[in-house]
């Protein structure tokens, strides 16, 4: 999967020694063209009073999809907790129970898509066979989605941030983030 | 968390943080480097008071960028494990340690997982490093009891002085880090070599002061001669016993991944390096431990048979047999290196004649002995040489402990042969180096007293003493183990542990009070009765300290004093003090100074680390780490050398330095034949060493060797797994995430979640019949571990073979075992070769070498840690089933092409 796209990203990388910084926008654009996953437009945050009262959270409670529409190993992209390019995530039904997985099979998870090492783009690098994201095209980090995004193959010194999910009926809500998304020092930092 | 046995992590998930505090604009910025591997990446530390934070705008934070950071690979984002709390002047402060945006090494903030979380190493009295050693401790009635530094140094000085005067200096052993900053290595070797003058010296990784990649060194090649860009510019990088992704992560991810070259790997276990080799059109070999030599000989033979060698280069840069021997008229050739060069060195025609007729240097022998395929051997020869046609590929070679701590001399010599045939070692992109190790912080404070060593082999001169053998022979009276684990580090480690226990805590002369007179008298009675006193300076309380040591001394480590050292491309950097050491922790240089002065030695009363740095400089002269010109340059310009290093920060100075016309000149790479005219006649105050443009041999040329498998085969056959016992080869080695850093990692959940305890990887074909699966607790047992206890002299080849040693009664039969968690990957994620199990090489309290024989290489006195054997049986189940990812660790991304 994604071989074509990887090389595209890498071509951009090739110039970063001379031109010291690769912008996020470039990699995003490079990635967007190649893979046919669905990008859900970011909904307006509608935090309902009743649900918000159930627990205190810094994060908004946002509907990001439905259980019935998810297909095993077909990731769906969404922004959370804010509409920022770094905060693009994948909602995936793994077909295998996972830590913090939701849904009847406990196999629905969501993760941020930027590598915790140096911000490499993993949005098209879900590996269905092993239920991982990676290896990152920059420096080969990879993360196990069944184990809270465990950084099982270096070099990232932190796990991939997992989006906390809740299921209500058929609806899937994002309710928080475990970990700090690449580039941020606080996921809810005012933009 | 003091450890008295097998360390098992109590956390197995890294808890996410909610926020990373940013350093304010006026935060203190300190220049440092990663403390761990040889690559030596540059880092910055930011220190500021608690309760204060910088803002997300570039103008409001010390990192100087806007948050959120949008750029990838810009090196400006501190992750959640790069922040911690430390103490400065006793007060808690915020600390962030993150990669520096240097121009060299880890450009644009690249980092390994080890350096990427190095902030967590800092002594944090509120965090997991709160268990650092705090005060000097003396074992009183079996308990470690606090005493003053004055008492500790007085007692140790008195006992050492007594042993020197009564038993002789050879009975005082020093085993220390040979990398741990110039200040500390200089101080301990000034103490051991210059002051006490003992040959009883071991390094953190070996029981002697022998070479590492010995034949590389014999061939006149500095093992860290290259510039990291050589790994980018090479058309082929060949790694033997050396997974560069694990061993030198940033060389791999920053330089090799940027290059266009192919890779060839020779290992018993897969890593990302193997996959990279396959994807780039190179070759990945999986061999049985210790057999690399046979494969390498076969590759050399294919090259020579077909005339694919670099003929012009060989003619110009490889010694002829006559040149090898022409030193005879100028004295005897009895140093080990000169003896080995004469014994094994051959000019090309003689080498060719030998390799074409040797029955073990064939493709067929390699297939059988190493378990590799014919077509791969031929392919490797073609990839390395382009079948002798233009353009000839530029080949860079890297070797490491998988090769040279299995089959030290002949293994490394057989790789040197390929290097020479490919024209490597003295040109950009065509170098021959080690591919791992510690940073180069070694400066010997005196010459090693080789002539005092009892060790000789065959007809060569004396070799460095093997101190474990000397200790087991009952000679060592005082053992100083500095920031290194003596027992678990050693071959036949359980046999050694038995000896140490019997002669320390089980000895009748036990200290019963802290009274100085009583302690000195008791310990003197102990050593006079043939027993042992153990002194162990270390940041943490570990097995040696907890179980056996008489003294445990708290040391200041990285970030706790202003240290300096070189990295693997000889870049000299400063490692500034960031936070306070715990309690009464002191740097090693201070401890040696105090004891040496109390022993009556002439010793400057150093006030700070820079004074030691300056004093040590002259001992680096003419070497690859020569920084004396920096000291002279600083004096000429009325500056402090440390201020100059601070100004250079992560970019440092690349040694050896030359001082010409008042300017410092750096050395991009050693043995650089393209620089002959540039450096050979440099006018100025500094000497120009042959190393700059030539190989460091009499002629300035390199060597080919007759690498006869028969000399190693005798050992190989003795230690090979016994089929009737159901044994496997048990090798051990490094793992990217924890090598060099495990002593800190044990306290860091983002690491322990994946590596919670000692582990052994077993091929599913070997695991299944034994009823073993991932997460099981297994015992790894060898009921015949050979230990060489005598045979200091070997008059002839036969005398150094283990079969001869057994006949003469110089070998003892012992047993060894170690416990581990089994990791059994799925068939398509498997890492180890069938018939081979792989352990981590030094997990605290789990002596992986317990199942390896204690028989050093007779040609170099080097250890053979990696060639163990054992049966493996399930003894229970761990709590880690289901918490560890078993996804394949050897996946790599698609190759970048332009």
Short mmCIF file of C-alpha atoms in Angstrom, two decimals, chain B residues 617-862:
data_model
loop_
_atom_site.label_atom_id
_atom_site.label_comp_id
_atom_site.label_asym_id
_atom_site.label_seq_id
_atom_site.Cartn_x
_atom_site.Cartn_y
_atom_site.Cartn_z
CA UNK B 617 45.18 17.55 26.24
CA UNK B 618 48.83 16.63 25.81
CA UNK B 619 47.98 12.94 26.08
CA UNK B 620 45.88 13.25 22.92
CA UNK B 621 48.83 14.43 20.80
CA UNK B 622 49.38 12.63 17.51
CA UNK B 623 46.16 10.69 17.97
CA UNK B 624 42.88 10.95 16.13
CA UNK B 625 41.45 12.97 19.00
CA UNK B 626 44.30 15.48 19.23
CA UNK B 627 42.81 18.65 20.72
CA UNK B 628 46.01 20.10 22.12
CA UNK B 629 46.03 22.74 19.34
CA UNK B 630 42.72 24.03 20.72
CA UNK B 631 44.35 24.62 24.10
CA UNK B 632 47.28 26.42 22.45
CA UNK B 633 44.94 28.43 20.23
CA UNK B 634 42.84 29.47 23.21
CA UNK B 635 45.93 30.58 25.10
CA UNK B 636 47.20 32.54 22.08
CA UNK B 637 43.88 34.34 21.88
CA UNK B 638 43.53 34.76 25.65
CA UNK B 639 40.33 32.74 25.69
CA UNK B 640 39.19 29.76 27.67
CA UNK B 641 39.01 26.50 25.69
CA UNK B 642 35.57 25.90 27.16
CA UNK B 643 34.31 29.28 25.92
CA UNK B 644 35.43 28.29 22.43
CA UNK B 645 33.60 24.98 22.73
CA UNK B 646 30.48 26.74 23.99
CA UNK B 647 30.56 29.06 20.99
CA UNK B 648 30.80 26.12 18.62
CA UNK B 649 27.97 24.34 20.47
CA UNK B 650 26.73 21.27 18.58
CA UNK B 651 29.02 21.82 15.60
CA UNK B 652 32.13 21.38 17.73
CA UNK B 653 35.67 20.97 16.42
CA UNK B 654 36.55 17.97 14.29
CA UNK B 655 39.83 16.45 15.51
CA UNK B 656 42.68 15.88 15.06
CA UNK B 657 43.20 19.63 15.04
CA UNK B 658 46.14 21.36 13.45
CA UNK B 659 47.25 24.89 14.28
CA UNK B 660 48.62 26.62 11.20
CA UNK B 661 49.33 30.33 10.91
CA UNK B 662 47.28 31.00 13.99
CA UNK B 663 44.26 29.17 12.63
CA UNK B 664 42.74 25.88 13.67
CA UNK B 665 42.35 23.33 10.91
CA UNK B 666 39.94 20.43 11.33
CA UNK B 667 40.22 16.93 9.85
CA UNK B 668 37.21 15.76 7.81
CA UNK B 669 38.39 12.14 7.70
CA UNK B 670 41.52 10.16 8.48
CA UNK B 671 43.75 8.21 6.06
CA UNK B 672 42.41 10.47 3.34
CA UNK B 673 44.53 9.77 0.27
CA UNK B 674 42.89 12.69 -1.51
CA UNK B 675 44.46 15.08 0.97
CA UNK B 676 48.09 14.01 0.66
CA UNK B 677 49.27 17.27 -0.84
CA UNK B 678 47.11 19.31 1.48
CA UNK B 679 48.37 18.01 4.79
CA UNK B 680 51.74 16.43 4.31
CA UNK B 681 53.68 19.67 4.55
CA UNK B 682 51.63 21.85 6.84
CA UNK B 683 53.89 24.41 8.46
CA UNK B 684 53.13 25.28 12.05
CA UNK B 685 53.51 24.26 15.62
CA UNK B 686 51.56 21.02 15.45
CA UNK B 687 52.82 17.68 14.25
CA UNK B 688 51.30 16.08 11.19
CA UNK B 689 50.54 12.46 11.76
CA UNK B 690 50.72 9.79 9.09
CA UNK B 691 47.09 8.99 9.91
CA UNK B 692 45.88 12.12 8.13
CA UNK B 693 46.64 10.82 4.67
CA UNK B 694 47.93 7.26 5.01
CA UNK B 695 47.26 4.06 6.85
CA UNK B 696 49.05 3.88 10.15
CA UNK B 697 51.55 1.18 9.23
CA UNK B 698 55.28 1.20 8.57
CA UNK B 699 54.70 1.72 4.87
CA UNK B 700 51.49 3.70 5.17
CA UNK B 701 49.72 0.84 3.37
CA UNK B 702 47.01 -1.61 4.34
CA UNK B 703 46.99 -5.39 4.70
CA UNK B 704 45.50 -8.58 3.35
CA UNK B 705 45.44 -11.56 5.70
CA UNK B 706 45.51 -15.31 5.42
CA UNK B 707 42.43 -15.86 7.55
CA UNK B 708 42.57 -19.55 8.28
CA UNK B 709 39.25 -20.84 9.68
CA UNK B 710 40.97 -23.80 11.36
CA UNK B 711 42.28 -21.63 14.22
CA UNK B 712 38.77 -20.54 15.16
CA UNK B 713 37.11 -23.81 14.17
CA UNK B 714 38.55 -25.62 17.18
CA UNK B 715 36.71 -23.20 19.50
CA UNK B 716 33.59 -23.15 17.30
CA UNK B 717 33.23 -26.93 17.46
CA UNK B 718 33.75 -26.95 21.22
CA UNK B 719 31.01 -24.43 22.01
CA UNK B 720 28.48 -25.27 19.27
CA UNK B 721 24.99 -26.41 20.37
CA UNK B 722 24.80 -30.12 21.12
CA UNK B 723 21.99 -31.62 19.10
CA UNK B 724 21.46 -34.49 21.53
CA UNK B 725 20.76 -31.94 24.28
CA UNK B 726 18.30 -29.96 22.16
CA UNK B 727 20.45 -26.85 22.44
CA UNK B 728 20.28 -23.69 20.33
CA UNK B 729 22.94 -21.10 19.60
CA UNK B 730 22.37 -18.36 22.17
CA UNK B 731 23.68 -15.08 20.94
CA UNK B 732 23.14 -11.62 22.35
CA UNK B 733 23.28 -8.09 21.09
CA UNK B 734 21.92 -4.61 20.92
CA UNK B 735 18.41 -3.35 20.44
CA UNK B 736 17.82 0.13 19.10
CA UNK B 737 15.63 1.44 21.90
CA UNK B 738 17.72 0.40 24.90
CA UNK B 739 21.34 -0.18 24.04
CA UNK B 740 23.65 2.15 26.00
CA UNK B 741 20.68 3.65 27.76
CA UNK B 742 19.02 0.74 29.55
CA UNK B 743 20.33 1.71 32.99
CA UNK B 744 18.22 4.84 32.67
CA UNK B 745 15.50 3.29 30.48
CA UNK B 746 14.51 0.91 33.28
CA UNK B 747 12.92 3.97 34.85
CA UNK B 748 11.24 5.32 31.71
CA UNK B 749 7.79 3.91 30.87
CA UNK B 750 7.85 4.82 27.17
CA UNK B 751 10.70 2.31 26.90
CA UNK B 752 9.73 -0.29 29.50
CA UNK B 753 6.26 -0.67 27.98
CA UNK B 754 7.99 -2.45 25.10
CA UNK B 755 10.95 -3.92 27.02
CA UNK B 756 9.76 -4.67 30.57
CA UNK B 757 12.29 -7.40 31.39
CA UNK B 758 15.10 -9.48 29.95
CA UNK B 759 13.91 -11.21 26.80
CA UNK B 760 14.94 -13.87 24.36
CA UNK B 761 13.70 -14.01 20.78
CA UNK B 762 13.12 -17.54 19.53
CA UNK B 763 12.24 -18.67 16.02
CA UNK B 764 8.70 -20.15 15.91
CA UNK B 765 10.14 -23.43 14.55
CA UNK B 766 12.29 -23.67 17.68
CA UNK B 767 9.66 -22.35 20.08
CA UNK B 768 6.76 -24.57 19.08
CA UNK B 769 8.31 -27.97 19.85
CA UNK B 770 9.36 -26.57 23.22
CA UNK B 771 5.84 -25.38 23.97
CA UNK B 772 6.97 -21.75 24.24
CA UNK B 773 5.05 -18.68 23.19
CA UNK B 774 5.40 -14.93 23.57
CA UNK B 775 5.22 -13.78 27.17
CA UNK B 776 6.30 -17.11 28.64
CA UNK B 777 9.00 -17.16 31.27
CA UNK B 778 11.86 -19.39 30.14
CA UNK B 779 15.10 -20.65 31.57
CA UNK B 780 18.14 -20.68 29.28
CA UNK B 781 20.58 -23.29 30.53
CA UNK B 782 24.00 -24.52 29.51
CA UNK B 783 25.32 -27.39 31.63
CA UNK B 784 28.79 -27.20 30.09
CA UNK B 785 30.28 -23.72 30.10
CA UNK B 786 34.03 -23.90 29.55
CA UNK B 787 36.17 -21.50 31.57
CA UNK B 788 39.84 -21.05 30.80
CA UNK B 789 41.71 -20.71 34.08
CA UNK B 790 45.32 -20.98 32.96
CA UNK B 791 47.50 -21.09 29.90
CA UNK B 792 49.10 -17.66 30.03
CA UNK B 793 51.73 -18.64 27.51
CA UNK B 794 51.23 -20.35 24.18
CA UNK B 795 54.40 -21.33 22.37
CA UNK B 796 52.79 -22.42 19.15
CA UNK B 797 49.51 -22.34 17.23
CA UNK B 798 48.40 -25.61 18.79
CA UNK B 799 48.95 -24.31 22.31
CA UNK B 800 46.25 -21.72 21.93
CA UNK B 801 43.54 -24.07 20.71
CA UNK B 802 40.88 -24.94 23.28
CA UNK B 803 41.32 -28.64 22.57
CA UNK B 804 44.97 -28.31 23.63
CA UNK B 805 44.02 -26.28 26.68
CA UNK B 806 41.63 -29.03 27.75
CA UNK B 807 44.34 -31.67 27.35
CA UNK B 808 46.66 -29.62 29.51
CA UNK B 809 44.06 -29.16 32.22
CA UNK B 810 43.77 -25.40 31.69
CA UNK B 811 39.99 -25.44 31.33
CA UNK B 812 37.31 -25.89 33.92
CA UNK B 813 33.76 -27.14 33.38
CA UNK B 814 31.05 -24.91 34.84
CA UNK B 815 27.34 -24.35 34.35
CA UNK B 816 25.33 -21.26 33.60
CA UNK B 817 21.72 -20.19 33.28
CA UNK B 818 19.67 -17.06 32.81
CA UNK B 819 15.94 -16.38 32.92
CA UNK B 820 14.05 -14.36 30.32
CA UNK B 821 10.71 -13.59 28.77
CA UNK B 822 10.23 -15.35 25.44
CA UNK B 823 9.36 -13.38 22.33
CA UNK B 824 8.15 -15.54 19.45
CA UNK B 825 7.21 -13.54 16.38
CA UNK B 826 4.75 -14.81 13.77
CA UNK B 827 6.29 -16.69 10.88
CA UNK B 828 6.25 -13.59 8.66
CA UNK B 829 7.53 -11.20 11.31
CA UNK B 830 10.31 -13.41 12.55
CA UNK B 831 13.67 -11.91 13.36
CA UNK B 832 16.08 -14.67 14.38
CA UNK B 833 17.56 -17.41 12.25
CA UNK B 834 16.19 -20.88 13.01
CA UNK B 835 18.51 -22.60 15.48
CA UNK B 836 19.56 -19.30 17.00
CA UNK B 837 18.01 -17.48 19.94
CA UNK B 838 18.80 -13.84 20.64
CA UNK B 839 18.99 -12.20 24.05
CA UNK B 840 19.57 -8.60 24.96
CA UNK B 841 23.28 -8.39 25.84
CA UNK B 842 23.24 -6.95 29.32
CA UNK B 843 20.00 -6.74 31.19
CA UNK B 844 20.64 -5.90 34.86
CA UNK B 845 20.46 -9.03 36.94
CA UNK B 846 20.12 -11.28 33.89
CA UNK B 847 23.61 -12.32 32.87
CA UNK B 848 23.17 -13.22 29.20
CA UNK B 849 26.82 -14.25 29.03
CA UNK B 850 26.32 -16.93 31.67
CA UNK B 851 25.82 -19.47 28.87
CA UNK B 852 28.91 -18.36 26.90
CA UNK B 853 32.30 -19.98 27.44
CA UNK B 854 35.00 -17.87 29.06
CA UNK B 855 37.74 -18.44 26.53
CA UNK B 856 39.21 -15.30 25.00
CA UNK B 857 40.48 -15.07 21.44
CA UNK B 858 44.10 -16.23 21.73
CA UNK B 859 45.11 -13.91 18.91
CA UNK B 860 43.89 -10.71 20.53
CA UNK B 861 42.82 -11.56 24.06
CA UNK B 862 39.33 -10.32 23.19
#
